[in-house]
Amino acid sequence: MLGTFLSLFLFRSRKLALLACSLIICGGAQSMFGAPTLPTTQALESDPGTIRFVVMPDRTGGMREGIFKDALEKANLLHPEFVMSVGDLIDGYTLDPKLLDAQWKEFDDIVEGIDVPFFYVPGNHDISNTWMEEEWKRRLGDPYYHFVYKDVLFLSLHTEDGGVEGLSDAQVEYFEDVLAEHKDVRWTFLFMHRPLWSYGEKQGLEHVLRALEGRRYTLFSGHHHNYYYEPDASGNERFILGTAGGGSHLRGETFGEFDHVTYVAFTGEEVKVTHLELDGFVAKDIVNPKNRVLIETLRGGGFARVTAKVSERPDPARLDGELVVRNSEDSVLGVEIQFPELEGLEFVTKETRLEIPARSSLNIPFRLEVTGGGDLNLDDLPPIQLSIVGRYDFEGDVLELPTSKLWRIDWPRQVSGAGEEAFEWVRMDPPGYFEEGWDWLGPQDCRLRFAFIESEKGLELVVEGEDDLFILRGDRLSDRFTLFFETDLGRTEWNIVLRPNGRVEVPDILKGKVAWKRSGRGLNLRVMLPYDILGIEPNGVDPSFRFNLRYLDHDRPENEKPSRLYWHPAWNSAENFEGSGRIVLKAKN
């Protein structure tokens, strides 16, 4: 009861807690029975050499509003002596002074709510370019620095030095001099954003680590949004922290995906590190070198792949598919396959629960067909996601996680004839592939469809859709379409930058051939494409071509990495599949 009583006071008022301790102890000293025997396991000690501080993980990079503020307020209740960070404090990636001011003001207001010093450490979102680096210096001072507190050395490294990833020669020299000057400190702590220590190419950090040889240190980093713990060969502890609001699937501490604050206590002889989830405690070695390989296999979902299917027609009697499960580890991989329920359709396969021996793979065939018989209508199919649960047994623990895999299905699309009342629309709702998909919020954010119309002179591409916010500034981050063609002339791509009042910026070859208009959220784009610039012979042996469409959907002016929505996977991506995006001209009589 006494411990609970004191703990409550400690969390609410440091002054009241000290007063409570004073009253309890002095009351005992005045006892009529003489000197008291305190019911405690150890004598009270106040070691002036002890240091207690908190480290805050990433706030941004797919930021979830309010999480960092909540985490920092809870950290403040622990009353550390100060708070460190590992970067990604603001959203960044901007060249807009007003926007940067607003972002820093928002963050500074959060930090002003705590009672102890907060040390800023830069991440790639805080310093995304050389201008933001100069702004950091103007606002906060040097982006890399050191300080000594209670004979302990603290190093804050700048892993975006000069706007590029890594440490500059000047920064390396600075820390080499600092370490040479402070050889006899009791301990050294390092803080950085990118975990350069875990990369094959250390990018300058190897020189700092060489200068640390023979001395004890602890290193904290972030950036990956996925917790990891690995001591070096000498036992010096190194951490990649999770998140405090940064983008995360939040699949739990077992997989290193959790929001937390890190509490550190240096007692003079050892460092004690505790990770406090916003609703609990996490062991520091929850993800470590022994289990990380298995965890990363499950987290990434790379153990399972659904082979893309290109049908020759849009109405096949059945559609055959294949799931490939590859176990690259030395442990048996258990899998459970869960097919989606589709009204009037059924999936047929032999087994849904299997065990894949170590270092082996298995191809699992399945098919989709109409219940009771009949032809499929591929155009009416929703996106088909297979859920594959992977499981490893590791030292008495079960590591289990589902992964979702899209079965990519395509078939040749027919060009509409001139004068036809109903176009043969191709839907991009949802898109078949994303780049920087964090910012796409669903069909209410952006939805598109397109069609090709054939004429004597060429093809007309028509794109219709809705966008909840148009950004039409004309720079590289303005909303734009990119058309990709693969014909006898090879591969071609053309950008169409949308401007206000129906204006566009296009390459010379498309000048005078593009028109667009908007009406509220709606958009309509029309592009006239003569056969000769495409390299298509409408009466040729194979009157077809390959096509892909991309839309850069920019909804936040401050964001330098807007979402890019594709019909099919980008042709230079690993998800690209042969035969996708084939457009067929109508046969000539």
XYZ file of C-alpha atoms in Angstrom:
589
model
C 0.000 0.000 0.000
C 2.836 2.383 0.828
C 4.441 1.773 -2.582
C 1.151 2.372 -4.341
C 0.543 5.551 -2.305
C 3.946 6.974 -3.147
C 3.671 5.981 -6.822
C 0.412 7.857 -7.167
C 1.957 10.981 -5.734
C 5.064 10.617 -7.878
C 2.986 10.579 -11.039
C 0.963 13.617 -10.029
C 3.304 15.953 -8.209
C 6.998 15.638 -7.508
C 6.752 18.165 -4.675
C 3.893 16.299 -3.017
C 5.803 13.032 -3.355
C 8.871 14.458 -1.629
C 6.656 15.907 1.077
C 4.957 12.552 1.555
C 8.317 10.789 1.941
C 9.457 13.424 4.418
C 6.348 13.110 6.557
C 6.452 9.312 6.623
C 10.118 9.065 7.548
C 10.067 11.907 10.099
C 6.950 10.465 11.723
C 8.821 7.213 12.298
C 11.810 9.046 13.744
C 9.605 10.657 16.421
C 8.138 7.313 17.484
C 7.874 6.743 21.233
C 9.510 3.356 20.655
C 12.816 4.882 19.455
C 14.481 4.497 16.061
C 12.109 2.790 13.607
C 12.749 -0.374 11.646
C 11.548 0.470 8.134
C 9.743 -2.350 6.272
C 11.915 -2.230 3.153
C 14.325 -4.572 1.383
C 17.058 -1.937 0.895
C 18.068 1.374 2.358
C 16.968 4.508 0.538
C 19.747 5.897 -1.640
C 20.012 8.981 -3.791
C 22.912 8.489 -6.174
C 23.827 11.800 -7.808
C 25.475 9.842 -10.613
C 22.260 8.165 -11.803
C 20.690 9.510 -15.010
C 17.134 8.850 -16.138
C 15.859 9.982 -19.513
C 13.328 9.105 -22.227
C 13.876 8.541 -25.965
C 11.003 9.304 -28.341
C 10.610 7.232 -31.576
C 9.447 8.551 -34.980
C 6.394 10.802 -35.112
C 6.048 11.212 -38.897
C 6.284 9.257 -42.130
C 2.633 8.197 -42.464
C 1.870 10.223 -39.319
C -1.132 9.258 -37.220
C -2.467 12.396 -35.576
C -2.247 12.805 -31.824
C -0.186 9.711 -31.001
C 3.143 11.482 -30.427
C 1.544 14.131 -28.215
C -0.120 11.434 -26.117
C 3.139 9.466 -25.870
C 5.135 12.554 -24.849
C 2.593 13.499 -22.187
C 2.838 9.987 -20.732
C 6.639 10.157 -20.851
C 6.452 13.422 -18.954
C 4.592 11.647 -16.113
C 7.749 9.555 -15.570
C 9.549 12.848 -14.855
C 12.806 12.026 -16.635
C 15.685 14.456 -16.405
C 15.335 15.163 -20.124
C 13.905 13.713 -23.355
C 15.931 12.681 -26.411
C 14.575 11.909 -29.882
C 15.628 10.003 -33.013
C 14.172 12.336 -35.643
C 11.167 12.569 -37.962
C 9.550 15.186 -35.791
C 7.662 17.017 -38.561
C 6.209 15.928 -41.907
C 8.739 17.974 -43.897
C 9.560 17.279 -47.544
C 8.756 20.856 -48.513
C 10.280 24.064 -49.852
C 7.394 26.227 -48.637
C 8.491 28.622 -45.816
C 4.957 29.179 -44.512
C 4.245 25.483 -44.409
C 7.520 24.695 -42.658
C 6.788 27.420 -40.082
C 3.393 25.851 -39.412
C 4.852 22.366 -39.041
C 7.553 23.465 -36.608
C 5.093 25.572 -34.628
C 2.795 22.584 -34.283
C 5.651 20.435 -33.017
C 7.138 23.102 -30.737
C 3.724 23.587 -29.123
C 3.639 19.865 -28.325
C 7.121 19.946 -26.769
C 6.372 23.023 -24.692
C 3.818 20.947 -22.810
C 6.446 18.929 -20.934
C 8.417 19.930 -17.828
C 11.922 18.855 -18.870
C 14.359 19.656 -21.715
C 13.673 18.096 -25.117
C 16.624 17.467 -27.439
C 15.932 17.703 -31.177
C 17.614 15.094 -33.418
C 17.061 15.457 -37.202
C 15.493 12.809 -39.440
C 14.833 12.698 -43.169
C 11.449 14.392 -42.698
C 13.008 17.212 -40.649
C 15.838 17.826 -43.119
C 14.649 16.688 -46.555
C 16.791 19.059 -48.616
C 19.564 21.629 -48.208
C 17.103 24.501 -47.669
C 15.448 22.664 -44.768
C 18.920 22.008 -43.354
C 19.614 25.758 -43.343
C 16.237 26.330 -41.721
C 17.113 23.812 -39.016
C 20.341 25.701 -38.317
C 18.482 29.015 -38.175
C 15.849 27.686 -35.775
C 17.705 25.169 -33.647
C 21.444 25.467 -34.262
C 23.784 22.729 -35.402
C 22.059 19.563 -36.651
C 24.809 17.471 -35.017
C 26.151 18.184 -31.552
C 27.267 16.724 -28.226
C 26.969 17.473 -24.536
C 28.328 16.054 -21.293
C 25.995 15.505 -18.347
C 27.070 13.953 -15.040
C 30.290 12.808 -16.699
C 28.350 10.963 -19.440
C 28.817 11.867 -23.111
C 25.762 12.301 -25.365
C 26.236 12.395 -29.160
C 23.478 13.502 -31.547
C 24.333 12.539 -35.138
C 22.898 14.000 -38.346
C 22.226 11.177 -40.823
C 20.832 13.536 -43.507
C 24.069 15.555 -43.688
C 24.009 17.963 -46.617
C 20.603 16.687 -47.706
C 21.936 13.207 -48.467
C 21.953 9.993 -46.485
C 25.008 9.511 -44.257
C 27.639 11.504 -42.349
C 29.866 14.092 -44.004
C 33.638 14.099 -43.526
C 33.277 17.247 -41.417
C 30.778 15.550 -39.116
C 32.950 12.465 -38.758
C 35.944 14.638 -37.893
C 33.854 16.558 -35.348
C 32.847 13.412 -33.455
C 36.326 11.922 -33.667
C 37.625 15.075 -31.959
C 34.824 14.959 -29.359
C 35.583 11.345 -28.512
C 39.303 12.040 -28.306
C 38.626 14.937 -25.938
C 36.307 12.918 -23.685
C 38.133 9.616 -23.294
C 37.386 9.148 -19.614
C 33.622 9.671 -19.431
C 31.606 7.021 -17.612
C 29.476 6.108 -20.660
C 28.560 7.307 -24.149
C 25.078 7.487 -25.672
C 24.492 7.937 -29.417
C 21.263 9.131 -31.056
C 20.601 9.150 -34.796
C 17.708 8.778 -37.200
C 18.782 6.307 -39.878
C 20.234 3.126 -38.335
C 23.455 3.414 -40.318
C 24.990 0.820 -38.021
C 22.686 -1.840 -39.510
C 23.442 -1.030 -43.160
C 26.036 -2.886 -45.171
C 27.622 0.433 -46.129
C 27.969 2.477 -42.949
C 28.143 5.832 -44.780
C 30.598 7.458 -42.413
C 29.399 5.931 -39.159
C 32.102 3.259 -39.314
C 34.707 5.934 -38.516
C 32.791 7.072 -35.427
C 32.374 3.468 -34.270
C 36.087 2.909 -34.759
C 36.765 5.865 -32.479
C 34.458 4.238 -29.894
C 36.393 0.967 -29.791
C 37.290 -0.090 -26.285
C 34.647 2.024 -24.566
C 31.079 1.345 -23.458
C 28.232 2.933 -25.372
C 24.503 2.576 -26.138
C 23.009 3.584 -29.501
C 19.433 4.569 -30.354
C 18.067 5.036 -33.905
C 14.738 5.027 -35.771
C 13.546 5.451 -39.376
C 12.376 1.877 -40.073
C 9.220 2.091 -37.913
C 10.008 -1.469 -36.908
C 11.670 -2.247 -33.575
C 14.928 -4.192 -33.435
C 17.585 -4.880 -30.783
C 21.100 -6.115 -31.478
C 24.175 -5.756 -29.249
C 27.508 -5.535 -31.024
C 30.307 -8.065 -30.548
C 31.425 -6.261 -27.372
C 27.955 -6.196 -25.846
C 27.204 -2.533 -26.572
C 23.461 -2.285 -27.064
C 22.011 -0.907 -30.307
C 18.341 -0.180 -30.883
C 16.063 0.642 -33.797
C 12.984 2.053 -32.102
C 9.397 1.481 -33.191
C 7.016 4.423 -33.541
C 5.259 7.147 -31.600
C 2.778 8.077 -34.300
C 4.762 7.228 -37.454
C 3.161 4.941 -40.023
C 2.867 1.351 -38.808
C 0.657 -1.684 -39.334
C 0.690 -2.052 -35.507
C 0.680 -5.834 -35.600
C 2.160 -6.029 -32.110
C 5.421 -6.041 -30.228
C 6.226 -9.601 -31.322
C 6.730 -8.220 -34.834
C 8.301 -4.943 -33.744
C 5.268 -2.889 -34.786
C 4.093 -0.861 -31.789
C 3.905 2.687 -30.435
C 6.066 3.297 -27.393
C 8.437 5.515 -25.447
C 11.832 4.252 -24.314
C 12.869 4.808 -20.680
C 16.599 4.698 -19.939
C 18.273 4.586 -16.531
C 22.074 4.783 -16.212
C 23.134 3.692 -12.730
C 26.843 4.372 -13.069
C 27.696 0.785 -13.895
C 25.013 -0.321 -16.345
C 22.282 0.966 -18.637
C 18.747 -0.273 -18.076
C 16.400 0.175 -21.034
C 12.644 -0.333 -20.847
C 10.177 0.187 -23.680
C 6.814 1.375 -22.457
C 3.967 0.740 -24.844
C 1.346 3.387 -24.416
C -0.577 0.761 -22.446
C 2.164 -1.580 -21.138
C 5.773 -2.776 -20.945
C 7.880 -4.411 -23.686
C 11.070 -6.452 -23.154
C 14.085 -4.890 -24.831
C 14.987 -8.120 -26.688
C 11.490 -8.799 -28.047
C 12.987 -8.722 -31.579
C 16.610 -9.852 -31.617
C 19.146 -11.499 -33.967
C 17.865 -14.981 -33.155
C 14.232 -14.465 -34.101
C 14.467 -11.508 -36.456
C 14.854 -13.535 -39.656
C 11.664 -15.495 -38.988
C 9.813 -12.352 -37.925
C 10.893 -10.429 -41.021
C 9.796 -13.337 -43.221
C 6.309 -13.171 -41.729
C 6.153 -9.365 -41.565
C 7.124 -8.855 -45.174
C 4.824 -11.585 -46.443
C 7.399 -12.528 -49.058
C 6.965 -16.214 -48.283
C 3.733 -16.236 -50.333
C 3.028 -15.083 -53.866
C -0.090 -15.449 -56.030
C 0.819 -15.856 -59.690
C -0.861 -13.234 -61.875
C -3.368 -14.540 -64.415
C -3.973 -13.230 -67.937
C -7.102 -14.710 -69.491
C -7.585 -14.714 -73.255
C -11.214 -13.691 -72.856
C -13.327 -11.728 -70.350
C -15.821 -14.570 -69.803
C -13.930 -17.834 -69.206
C -15.685 -20.880 -67.802
C -13.112 -21.025 -65.003
C -9.987 -19.242 -63.931
C -6.967 -21.249 -62.796
C -4.602 -19.764 -60.242
C -1.520 -20.737 -58.315
C -0.205 -19.809 -54.893
C 3.548 -20.217 -54.454
C 4.810 -20.591 -50.884
C 8.565 -20.450 -50.412
C 10.211 -21.241 -47.075
C 13.764 -19.873 -47.103
C 14.398 -20.525 -43.415
C 15.701 -23.492 -41.418
C 12.405 -24.028 -39.594
C 9.164 -25.595 -40.795
C 6.682 -22.999 -42.064
C 3.016 -23.667 -41.394
C 0.487 -21.940 -43.650
C -3.279 -21.609 -43.696
C -4.939 -20.288 -46.869
C -8.148 -18.308 -46.595
C -10.020 -17.534 -49.821
C -12.526 -14.647 -49.926
C -16.226 -15.374 -50.039
C -17.708 -14.138 -53.327
C -21.426 -14.357 -53.968
C -22.254 -16.956 -56.627
C -18.593 -18.020 -56.969
C -16.409 -20.597 -55.307
C -12.724 -21.399 -54.971
C -11.674 -25.008 -55.383
C -8.396 -26.401 -54.006
C -7.217 -29.611 -52.380
C -5.759 -28.282 -49.151
C -5.818 -25.032 -47.186
C -3.555 -26.069 -44.269
C -0.027 -27.167 -45.112
C 3.454 -27.393 -43.676
C 6.391 -26.366 -45.840
C 9.667 -28.062 -44.885
C 12.744 -25.946 -44.259
C 14.465 -24.571 -47.379
C 11.758 -25.685 -49.775
C 8.782 -24.369 -51.712
C 5.360 -25.587 -52.744
C 3.063 -24.602 -55.613
C -0.610 -24.813 -54.612
C -3.094 -24.784 -57.528
C -6.629 -23.478 -57.141
C -9.435 -22.374 -59.442
C -12.317 -19.934 -59.414
C -15.621 -20.922 -60.976
C -19.305 -20.089 -60.937
C -21.268 -22.064 -58.366
C -23.425 -24.537 -60.262
C -21.690 -23.843 -63.593
C -21.648 -21.034 -66.132
C -19.154 -18.450 -67.346
C -17.339 -15.919 -65.228
C -17.606 -12.185 -65.900
C -14.137 -10.901 -65.106
C -15.185 -7.270 -65.392
C -17.592 -7.741 -62.474
C -15.022 -9.325 -60.164
C -13.951 -7.274 -57.129
C -10.241 -7.209 -56.215
C -9.468 -10.724 -54.957
C -7.292 -10.828 -51.850
C -6.071 -14.164 -50.491
C -5.146 -14.258 -46.816
C -2.242 -16.558 -46.002
C -1.408 -17.066 -42.334
C 2.246 -17.965 -41.795
C 3.464 -19.652 -38.625
C 6.851 -20.583 -37.178
C 7.472 -22.322 -33.843
C 10.510 -20.714 -32.219
C 11.945 -21.768 -28.859
C 8.509 -22.491 -27.414
C 6.881 -19.367 -28.855
C 4.491 -19.316 -31.797
C 5.219 -16.578 -34.319
C 2.091 -16.209 -36.438
C 1.001 -13.456 -38.798
C -1.371 -13.176 -41.775
C -0.369 -11.616 -45.058
C -2.770 -10.467 -47.759
C -1.946 -11.132 -51.415
C -3.770 -9.697 -54.403
C -4.543 -12.083 -57.235
C -3.872 -9.876 -60.251
C -6.207 -10.751 -63.134
C -6.233 -9.207 -66.592
C -7.546 -9.837 -70.082
C -7.310 -8.043 -73.447
C -9.449 -4.881 -73.526
C -11.307 -3.918 -76.671
C -11.105 -0.485 -78.236
C -14.513 1.163 -78.655
C -15.629 1.932 -82.204
C -16.283 5.472 -83.382
C -19.905 6.455 -82.859
C -20.635 3.778 -80.274
C -22.953 5.061 -77.583
C -21.458 2.969 -74.778
C -17.692 2.961 -74.348
C -15.914 -0.132 -73.078
C -14.710 1.477 -69.863
C -11.774 0.152 -67.862
C -12.101 0.893 -64.152
C -9.239 1.970 -61.886
C -11.380 1.754 -58.778
C -9.407 0.742 -56.821
C -6.061 1.269 -58.540
C -4.130 -1.883 -59.344
C -0.843 -0.551 -58.013
C 0.422 2.287 -55.821
C 3.582 4.236 -55.251
C 3.575 6.160 -51.940
C 0.160 4.741 -51.140
C 0.074 6.176 -47.593
C -1.858 9.225 -48.782
C -4.549 7.463 -50.838
C -7.617 7.258 -48.611
C -9.900 5.218 -50.864
C -12.350 5.809 -53.738
C -13.650 8.934 -52.005
C -10.153 10.366 -52.467
C -9.822 9.606 -56.189
C -11.535 7.265 -58.652
C -10.846 6.909 -62.381
C -11.913 5.014 -65.483
C -10.706 5.180 -69.082
C -11.591 4.017 -72.603
C -10.014 4.056 -76.065
C -12.118 5.127 -79.065
C -10.986 4.143 -82.533
C -11.224 6.415 -85.592
C -9.676 6.574 -89.050
C -6.883 8.887 -87.899
C -6.020 7.259 -84.630
C -7.147 6.495 -81.108
C -8.751 8.840 -78.642
C -8.077 8.170 -74.968
C -10.865 9.323 -72.673
C -10.332 9.460 -68.910
C -13.127 10.303 -66.494
C -13.198 10.392 -62.748
C -13.288 12.336 -59.505
C -10.579 13.859 -57.338
C -11.445 15.364 -53.969
C -8.680 17.980 -54.276
C -6.921 19.281 -57.379
C -3.437 20.789 -57.095
C -2.698 22.564 -60.367
C 0.435 24.616 -59.712
C 2.299 23.414 -62.783
C 5.398 22.204 -60.934
C 6.676 18.639 -60.645
C 4.211 17.923 -57.833
C 1.078 19.083 -59.645
C -1.649 16.568 -60.417
C -0.780 14.869 -63.688
C -1.381 11.836 -65.859
C 1.366 9.694 -67.353
C 0.576 7.527 -70.388
C 2.710 4.429 -70.976
C 2.694 2.660 -74.352
C 4.539 -0.412 -75.602
C 4.261 -0.864 -79.382
C 6.496 -1.785 -82.302
C 8.352 1.484 -81.618
C 9.269 0.274 -78.140
C 8.217 1.834 -74.857
C 7.046 5.452 -74.626
C 5.780 7.556 -71.738
C 4.205 11.009 -71.878
C 3.337 13.319 -68.972
C 0.240 15.501 -69.059
C 0.404 18.166 -66.334
C -3.008 19.600 -65.459
C -3.320 23.376 -65.105
C -6.263 25.636 -64.236
C -8.894 26.624 -66.787
C -8.385 23.600 -69.006
C -4.724 24.295 -69.727
C -2.150 21.489 -69.846
C 1.592 21.098 -70.120
C 2.517 18.314 -72.540
C 5.510 17.215 -74.645
C 5.733 18.703 -78.120
C 4.433 15.530 -79.766
C 1.091 15.928 -77.946
C 0.623 19.674 -78.355
C -2.817 20.463 -79.692
C -3.973 16.909 -79.037
C -4.946 17.128 -75.341
C -7.978 18.721 -73.675
C -9.230 18.520 -70.121
C -11.882 20.107 -67.967
C -13.054 19.895 -64.384
C -16.423 20.334 -62.793
C -16.237 20.417 -59.017
C -14.658 17.072 -58.107
C -15.111 15.697 -61.610
C -12.510 15.573 -64.374
C -12.541 14.682 -68.057
C -9.380 14.203 -70.115
C -9.281 13.528 -73.859
C -6.087 12.741 -75.773
C -5.956 12.273 -79.556
C -3.250 9.754 -80.493
C -2.530 9.371 -84.236
C -1.509 5.853 -85.194
C 1.868 6.996 -86.521
C 3.117 8.485 -83.230
C 2.139 5.268 -81.464
C 3.681 2.993 -84.061
C 0.431 1.069 -84.509
C -0.771 -0.360 -87.804
C -4.566 -0.741 -87.433
C -4.690 -3.219 -90.348
C -1.566 -5.074 -89.250
C -1.136 -8.689 -88.266
C -1.354 -7.873 -84.564
C -3.400 -4.676 -84.144
C -2.776 -4.384 -80.393
C -0.502 -2.614 -77.956
C 0.334 -2.560 -74.273
C -0.804 0.355 -72.115
C -0.609 1.623 -68.548
C -1.979 4.762 -66.932
C -0.670 6.608 -63.880
C -2.231 9.513 -62.002
C -0.222 11.580 -59.538
C -2.842 12.440 -56.923
C -1.408 15.260 -54.847
C -3.663 16.206 -51.937
C -1.281 17.914 -49.499
C 0.794 20.809 -50.885
C 3.455 20.238 -48.240
C 4.072 16.649 -49.285
C 6.935 16.000 -51.700
C 5.975 12.333 -52.002
C 2.356 12.276 -53.228
C 0.501 9.105 -54.128
C 0.795 7.718 -57.649
C -2.063 5.500 -58.775
C -1.652 2.958 -61.602
C -3.990 0.778 -63.617
C -1.448 -2.072 -63.498
C 1.897 -2.452 -61.689
C 4.643 -0.150 -62.934
C 6.565 -1.855 -65.691
C 9.834 -1.453 -63.796
C 8.418 -2.962 -60.595
C 8.714 -6.498 -59.264
C 4.912 -6.855 -59.497
C 4.878 -6.277 -63.269
C 3.490 -9.332 -65.096
C 3.765 -10.356 -68.709
C 0.774 -9.681 -70.940
C -0.878 -7.110 -68.673
C -2.492 -4.002 -70.132
C -3.097 -5.335 -73.635
C -5.426 -3.154 -75.736
C -6.860 -4.667 -78.944
C -8.156 -2.675 -81.926
C -11.349 -3.773 -83.582
C -10.904 -6.214 -86.453
C -11.239 -4.711 -89.942
C -13.414 -6.437 -92.555
